[in-house]
Coordinates of C-alpha atoms in Angstrom, one line a residue:
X1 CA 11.4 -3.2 -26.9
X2 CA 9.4 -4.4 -24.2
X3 CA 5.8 -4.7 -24.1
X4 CA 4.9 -1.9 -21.5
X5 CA 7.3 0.5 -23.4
X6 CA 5.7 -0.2 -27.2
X7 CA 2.0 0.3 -24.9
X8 CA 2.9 3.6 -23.5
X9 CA 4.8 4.8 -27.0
X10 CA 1.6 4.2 -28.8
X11 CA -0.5 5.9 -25.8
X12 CA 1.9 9.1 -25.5
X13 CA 0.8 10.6 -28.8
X14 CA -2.7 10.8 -27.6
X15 CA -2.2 14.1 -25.2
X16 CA -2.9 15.6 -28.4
X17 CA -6.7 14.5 -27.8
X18 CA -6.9 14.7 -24.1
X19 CA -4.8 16.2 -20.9
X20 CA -2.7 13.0 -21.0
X21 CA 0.3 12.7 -19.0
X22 CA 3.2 9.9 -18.9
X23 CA 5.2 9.7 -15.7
X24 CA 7.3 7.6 -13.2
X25 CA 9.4 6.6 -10.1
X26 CA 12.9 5.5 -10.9
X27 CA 14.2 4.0 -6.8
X28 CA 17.2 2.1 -6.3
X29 CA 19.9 2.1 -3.2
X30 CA 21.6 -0.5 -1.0
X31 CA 19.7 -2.8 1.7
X32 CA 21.6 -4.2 4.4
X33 CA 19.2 -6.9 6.2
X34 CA 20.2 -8.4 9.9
X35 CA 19.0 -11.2 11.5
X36 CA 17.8 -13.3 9.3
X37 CA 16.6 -16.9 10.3
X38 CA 18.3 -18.5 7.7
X39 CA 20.5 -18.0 5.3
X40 CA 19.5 -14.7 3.2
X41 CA 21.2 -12.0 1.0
X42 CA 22.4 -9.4 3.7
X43 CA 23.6 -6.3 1.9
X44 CA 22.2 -6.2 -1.9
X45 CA 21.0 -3.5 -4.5
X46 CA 17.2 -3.3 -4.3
X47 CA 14.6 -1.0 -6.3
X48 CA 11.9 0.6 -5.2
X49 CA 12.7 1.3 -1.8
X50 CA 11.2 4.7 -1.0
X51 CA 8.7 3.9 -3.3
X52 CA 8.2 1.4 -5.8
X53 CA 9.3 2.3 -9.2
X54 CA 6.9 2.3 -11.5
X55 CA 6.0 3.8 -15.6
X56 CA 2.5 4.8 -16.1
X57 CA -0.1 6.8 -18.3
X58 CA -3.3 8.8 -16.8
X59 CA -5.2 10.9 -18.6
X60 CA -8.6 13.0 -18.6
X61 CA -11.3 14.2 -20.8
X62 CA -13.6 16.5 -20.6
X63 CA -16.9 15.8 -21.2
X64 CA -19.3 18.8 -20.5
X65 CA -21.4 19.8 -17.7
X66 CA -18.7 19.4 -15.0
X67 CA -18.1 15.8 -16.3
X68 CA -14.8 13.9 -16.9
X69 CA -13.7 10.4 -18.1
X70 CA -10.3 9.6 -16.5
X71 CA -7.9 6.9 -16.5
X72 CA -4.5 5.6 -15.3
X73 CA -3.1 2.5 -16.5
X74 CA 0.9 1.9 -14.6
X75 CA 3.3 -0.6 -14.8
X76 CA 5.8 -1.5 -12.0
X77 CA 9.6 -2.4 -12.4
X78 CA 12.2 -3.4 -10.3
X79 CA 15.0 -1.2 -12.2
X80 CA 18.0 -3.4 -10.2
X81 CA 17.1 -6.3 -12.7
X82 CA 15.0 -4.5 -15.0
X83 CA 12.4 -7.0 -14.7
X84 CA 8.8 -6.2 -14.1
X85 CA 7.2 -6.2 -10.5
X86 CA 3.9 -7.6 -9.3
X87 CA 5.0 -11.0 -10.5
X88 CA 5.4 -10.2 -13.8
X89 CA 1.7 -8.1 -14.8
X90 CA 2.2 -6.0 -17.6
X91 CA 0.2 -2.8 -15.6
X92 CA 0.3 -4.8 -11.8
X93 CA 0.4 -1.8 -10.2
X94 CA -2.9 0.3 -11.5
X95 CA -5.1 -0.1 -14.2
X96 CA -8.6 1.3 -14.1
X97 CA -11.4 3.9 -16.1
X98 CA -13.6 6.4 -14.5
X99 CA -15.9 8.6 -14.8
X100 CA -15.6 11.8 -12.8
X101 CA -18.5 14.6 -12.1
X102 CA -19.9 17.0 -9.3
X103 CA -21.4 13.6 -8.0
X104 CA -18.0 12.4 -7.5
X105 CA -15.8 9.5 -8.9
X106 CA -16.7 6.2 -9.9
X107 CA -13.2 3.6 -11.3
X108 CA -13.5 0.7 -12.3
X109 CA -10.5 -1.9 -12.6
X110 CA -7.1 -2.6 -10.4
X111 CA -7.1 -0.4 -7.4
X112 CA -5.7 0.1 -4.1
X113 CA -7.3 -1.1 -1.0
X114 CA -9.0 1.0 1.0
X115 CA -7.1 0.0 4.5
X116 CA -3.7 0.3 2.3
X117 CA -4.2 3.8 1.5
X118 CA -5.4 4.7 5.2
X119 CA -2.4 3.5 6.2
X120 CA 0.6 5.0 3.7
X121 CA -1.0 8.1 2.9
X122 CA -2.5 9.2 6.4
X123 CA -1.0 6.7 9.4
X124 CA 2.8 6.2 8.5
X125 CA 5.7 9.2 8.0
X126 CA 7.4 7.0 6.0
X127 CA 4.4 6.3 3.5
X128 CA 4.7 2.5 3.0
X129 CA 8.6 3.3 2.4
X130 CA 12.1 2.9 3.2
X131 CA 13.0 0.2 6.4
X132 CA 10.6 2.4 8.8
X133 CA 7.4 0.9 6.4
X134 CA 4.4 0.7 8.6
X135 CA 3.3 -2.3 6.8
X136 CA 6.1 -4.4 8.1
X137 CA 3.4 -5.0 10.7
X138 CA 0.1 -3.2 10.4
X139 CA -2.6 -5.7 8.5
X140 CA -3.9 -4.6 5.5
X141 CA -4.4 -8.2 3.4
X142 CA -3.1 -7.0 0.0
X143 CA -2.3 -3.6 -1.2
X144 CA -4.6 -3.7 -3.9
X145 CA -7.6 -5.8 -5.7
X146 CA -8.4 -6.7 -8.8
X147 CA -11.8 -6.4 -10.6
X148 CA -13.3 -3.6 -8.9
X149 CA -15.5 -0.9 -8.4
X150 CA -14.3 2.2 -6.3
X151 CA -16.7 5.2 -5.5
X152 CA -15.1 8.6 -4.3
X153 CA -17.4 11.3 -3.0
X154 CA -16.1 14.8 -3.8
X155 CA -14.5 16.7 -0.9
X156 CA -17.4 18.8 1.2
X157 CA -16.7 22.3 1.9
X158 CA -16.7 21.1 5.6
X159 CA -14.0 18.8 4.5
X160 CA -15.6 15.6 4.6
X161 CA -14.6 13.0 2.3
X162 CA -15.3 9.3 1.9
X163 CA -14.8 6.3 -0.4
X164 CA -16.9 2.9 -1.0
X165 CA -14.6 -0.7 -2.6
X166 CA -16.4 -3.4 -4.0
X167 CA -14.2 -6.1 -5.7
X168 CA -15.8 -9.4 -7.3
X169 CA -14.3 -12.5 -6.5
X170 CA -15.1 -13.7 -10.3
X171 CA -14.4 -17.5 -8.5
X172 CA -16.0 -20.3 -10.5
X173 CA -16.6 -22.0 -7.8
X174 CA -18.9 -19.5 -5.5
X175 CA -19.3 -15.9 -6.2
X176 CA -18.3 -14.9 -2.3
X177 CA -14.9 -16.5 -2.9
X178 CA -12.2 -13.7 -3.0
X179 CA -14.4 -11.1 -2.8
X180 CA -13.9 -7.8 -1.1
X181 CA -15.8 -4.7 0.4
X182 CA -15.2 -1.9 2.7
X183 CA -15.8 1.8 3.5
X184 CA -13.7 5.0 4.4
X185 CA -14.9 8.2 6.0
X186 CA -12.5 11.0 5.7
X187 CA -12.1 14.3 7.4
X188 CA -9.1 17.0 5.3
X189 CA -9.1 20.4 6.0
X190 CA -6.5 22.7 7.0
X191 CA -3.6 21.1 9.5
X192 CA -5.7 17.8 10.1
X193 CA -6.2 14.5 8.4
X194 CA -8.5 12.2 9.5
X195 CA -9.7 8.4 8.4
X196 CA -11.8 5.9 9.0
X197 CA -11.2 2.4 7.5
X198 CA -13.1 -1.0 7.3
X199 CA -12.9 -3.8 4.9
X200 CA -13.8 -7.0 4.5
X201 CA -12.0 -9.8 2.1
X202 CA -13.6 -13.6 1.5
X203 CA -12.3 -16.7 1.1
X204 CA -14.5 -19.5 2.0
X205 CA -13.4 -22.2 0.0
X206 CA -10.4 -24.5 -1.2
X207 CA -8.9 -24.1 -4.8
X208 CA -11.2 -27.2 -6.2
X209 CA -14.3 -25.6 -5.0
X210 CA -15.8 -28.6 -3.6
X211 CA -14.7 -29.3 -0.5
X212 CA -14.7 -26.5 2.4
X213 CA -11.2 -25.4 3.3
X214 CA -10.3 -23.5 6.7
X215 CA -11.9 -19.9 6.8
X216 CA -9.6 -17.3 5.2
X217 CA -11.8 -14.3 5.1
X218 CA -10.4 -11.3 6.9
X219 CA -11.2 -8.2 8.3
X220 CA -9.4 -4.8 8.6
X221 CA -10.1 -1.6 10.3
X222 CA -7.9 1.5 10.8
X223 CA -8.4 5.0 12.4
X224 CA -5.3 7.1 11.2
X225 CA -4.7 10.7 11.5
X226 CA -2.0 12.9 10.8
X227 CA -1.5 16.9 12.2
X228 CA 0.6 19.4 11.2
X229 CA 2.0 21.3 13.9
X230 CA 4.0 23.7 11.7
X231 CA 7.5 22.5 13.4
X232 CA 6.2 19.0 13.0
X233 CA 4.0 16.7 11.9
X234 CA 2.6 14.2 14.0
X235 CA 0.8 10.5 13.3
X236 CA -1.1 8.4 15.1
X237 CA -2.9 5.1 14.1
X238 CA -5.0 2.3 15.5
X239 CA -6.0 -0.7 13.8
X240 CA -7.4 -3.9 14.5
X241 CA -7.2 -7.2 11.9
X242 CA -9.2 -10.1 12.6
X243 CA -9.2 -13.8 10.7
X244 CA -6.7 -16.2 9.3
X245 CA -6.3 -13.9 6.1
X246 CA -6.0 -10.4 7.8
X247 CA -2.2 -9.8 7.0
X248 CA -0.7 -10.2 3.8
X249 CA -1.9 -12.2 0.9
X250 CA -0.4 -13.9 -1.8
X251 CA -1.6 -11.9 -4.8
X252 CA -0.5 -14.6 -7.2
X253 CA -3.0 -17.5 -5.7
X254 CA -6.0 -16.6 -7.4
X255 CA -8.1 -17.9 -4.1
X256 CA -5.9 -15.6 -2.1
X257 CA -3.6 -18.1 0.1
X258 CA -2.2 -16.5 3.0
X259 CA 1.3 -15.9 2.3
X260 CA 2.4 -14.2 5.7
X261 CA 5.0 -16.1 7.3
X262 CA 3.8 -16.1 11.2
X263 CA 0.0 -15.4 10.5
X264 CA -2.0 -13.1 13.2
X265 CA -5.7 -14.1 13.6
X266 CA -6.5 -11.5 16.0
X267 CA -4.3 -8.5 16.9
X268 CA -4.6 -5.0 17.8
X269 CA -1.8 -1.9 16.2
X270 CA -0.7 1.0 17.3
X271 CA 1.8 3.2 15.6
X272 CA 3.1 6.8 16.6
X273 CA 5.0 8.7 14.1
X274 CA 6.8 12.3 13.5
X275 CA 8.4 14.0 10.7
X276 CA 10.1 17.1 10.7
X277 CA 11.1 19.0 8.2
X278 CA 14.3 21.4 8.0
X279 CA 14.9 23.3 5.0
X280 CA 15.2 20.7 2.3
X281 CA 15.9 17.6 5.0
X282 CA 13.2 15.6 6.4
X283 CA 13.5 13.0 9.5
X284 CA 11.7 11.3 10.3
X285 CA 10.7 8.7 13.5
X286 CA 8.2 6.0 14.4
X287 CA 7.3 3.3 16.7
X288 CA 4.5 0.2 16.1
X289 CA 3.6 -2.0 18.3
X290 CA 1.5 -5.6 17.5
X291 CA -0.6 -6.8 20.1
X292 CA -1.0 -10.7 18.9
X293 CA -4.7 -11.9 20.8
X294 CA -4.3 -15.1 19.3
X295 CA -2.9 -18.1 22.2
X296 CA 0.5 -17.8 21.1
X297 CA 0.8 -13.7 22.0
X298 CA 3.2 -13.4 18.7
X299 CA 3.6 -9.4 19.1
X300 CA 6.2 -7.6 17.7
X301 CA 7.3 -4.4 18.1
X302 CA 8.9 -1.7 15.1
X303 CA 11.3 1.5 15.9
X304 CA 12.6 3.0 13.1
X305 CA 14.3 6.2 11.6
X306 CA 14.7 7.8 8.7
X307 CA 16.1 10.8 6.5
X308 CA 15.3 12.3 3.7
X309 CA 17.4 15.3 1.9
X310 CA 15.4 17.2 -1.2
X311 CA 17.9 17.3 -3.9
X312 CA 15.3 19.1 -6.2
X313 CA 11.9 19.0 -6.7
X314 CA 11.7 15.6 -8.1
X315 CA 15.1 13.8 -7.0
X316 CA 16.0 13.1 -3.2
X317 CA 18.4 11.0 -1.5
X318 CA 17.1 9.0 1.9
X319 CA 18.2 6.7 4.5
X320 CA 16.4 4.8 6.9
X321 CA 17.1 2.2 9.4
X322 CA 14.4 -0.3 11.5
X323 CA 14.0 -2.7 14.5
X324 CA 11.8 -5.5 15.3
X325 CA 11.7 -7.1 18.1
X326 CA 9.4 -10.3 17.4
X327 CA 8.0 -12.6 20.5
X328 CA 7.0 -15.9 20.7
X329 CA 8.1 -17.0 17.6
X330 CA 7.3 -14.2 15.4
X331 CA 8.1 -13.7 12.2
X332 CA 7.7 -10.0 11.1
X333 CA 10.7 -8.7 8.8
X334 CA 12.2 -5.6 8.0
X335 CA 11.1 -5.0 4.4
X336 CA 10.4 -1.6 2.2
X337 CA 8.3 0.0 -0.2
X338 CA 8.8 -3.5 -2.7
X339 CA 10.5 -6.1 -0.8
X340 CA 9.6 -7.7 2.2
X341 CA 13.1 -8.4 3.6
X342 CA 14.7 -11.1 5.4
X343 CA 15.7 -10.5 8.5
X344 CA 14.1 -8.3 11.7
X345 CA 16.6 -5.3 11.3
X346 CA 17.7 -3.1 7.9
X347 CA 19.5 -0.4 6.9
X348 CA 19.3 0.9 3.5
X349 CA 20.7 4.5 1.3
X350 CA 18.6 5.1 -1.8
X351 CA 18.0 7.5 -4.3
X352 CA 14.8 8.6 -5.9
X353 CA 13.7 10.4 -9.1
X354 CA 10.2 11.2 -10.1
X355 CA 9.2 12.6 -13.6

């Protein structure tokens, strides 16, 4: 039996104890990639392409007094090889303790960025899925850090909300190596969803730690909002990523090497979105564009489209399909909730079950 699976056997029985709860994503369906600069894998089985699959365990005590300990520890799979995702860590997808009161949250552990989260759950109708994934080109450096410290306040009757990251670098070389910080301020109430994102990620030296490398550090910062119009829902985003590291990182370098293929120092995104539901369909629409400031104007611009049909409550069945138009010698790709992609077009047909 595989690790994860003995883990979560031995951690199931404990619900007995405390409101504990196992769940999970089971995605899989058919990726047809186009345009590809070189030779790539144009029509394949993929997982996780709505959203990642994943097997996890969270729970909650109760303490007294309005207090709670809580927890969530979740382990990602790719269920077309059954192999595990995250480059092969045994919970790579969450992992963190908490205390939660009337003063609000405090986790500690493996945790989503800040900018990430901005960006699937208020900015994008496709929520980080499917070929229409805003983060096919929005900056966000990683989607989540390790070793950190989140802060949640609880949600004001006003409808105020907000959130505080600190992540230690833990580098034995300089304790500002790897690290990150940020800040979101959050407005929910009714038909409107508002967010305010900034963050901050170091890197300021080579692997060695002797000898300065070039500056890595980026910065992030996203305004996203979302309104329901009762026909409709609308989105809007604008972001602005700044630095050599400010799109995606390599989480497997533990000094954070860039890993995206054309890198952005300085650009500006905008993304308009829609979905609209009809009965138990959804479509849905959006369109990026990246402003590249840097000298070689590398923007790129995403259109894509989408369906999604409830089956039940916990299974539907989707289809998506997505355009990029890169300039200048761009690289963006056409990826999904799991895999970057290959080329700068995609069409894929998935299913999805959640328990």
């Amino acid at each position: 039996m595989k690790p994860a699976l003995v883990t979560l056997a031995l951690l199931a029985p404990l619900s007995a104890l405390a409101q504990t709860e196992v769940y999970g994503v089971v995605d899989a369906g058919v990726v047809a990639d186009g345009g590809c600069r070189s030779d790539c894998t144009r029509t394949r089985v993929d997982s996780g392409i709505d959203s990642g699959s994943r097997l996890g365990v969270r729970g909650r005590e109760d303490l007294g007094n309005g207090a709670a300990a809580v927890y969530t520890v979740e382990a990602g799979f790719l269920n077309d090889t059954g192999v595990s995702d995250q480059h092969g860590r045994l919970f790579g997808r969450q992992a963190f303790v908490g205390l939660d009161g009337p003063l609000g949250l405090v986790t500690l552990g493996r945790q989503y960025n800040l900018v990430y989260t901005t960006l699937t759950d208020v900015a994008d109708p496709f929520h980080g899925g499917m070929a229409g994934s805003a983060a096919n080109l929005v900056g966000y450096t990683t989607k989540r850090y390790d070793n950190t410290i989140k802060y949640t306040s609880p949600r004001s009757r006003s409808g105020l909300i907000g959130s505080v990251i600190y992540s230690f670098g833990e580098s034995p070389f300089n304790s500002k190596v790897n690290r990150a910080y940020g800040a979101t301020i959050g407005y929910e109430k009714g038909r409107v969803n508002l967010s305010i994102t900034h963050q901050r990620k170091d890197n300021l030296l080579d692997a060695t730690g002797t000898t300065p490398a070039v500056d890595q550090s980026a910065s992030n910062s996203l305004v996203a909002a979302n309104v329901d119009f009762g026909r409709f829902v609308g989105y809007a985003a604008y972001g602005h990523s700044k630095g050599d590291g400010s799109s995606q990182w390599d989480e497997t370098n533990p000094y954070g090497a860039v890993a995206q293929r054309d890198p952005s120092t300085n650009s500006r995104d905008v993304l308009l979105g829609v979905a609209v539901p009809m009965g138990a369909t959804t479509l849905l629409a959006s369109v990026i564009h990246k402003d590249d400031r840097g000298l070689a104007n590398r923007d790129a611009n995403q259109i894509a489209i989408g369906a999604s049909y409830a089956l039940s409550k916990r299974t539907n069945v989707y289809t998506s399909v997505a355009k990029i138009q890169n300039r200048n010698g761009a690289g963006y790709t056409v990826g999904n909730a799991s895999n970057r992609g290959s080329g700068d077009r995609a069409i894929n047909v998935g299913l999805r079950h959640a328990f």
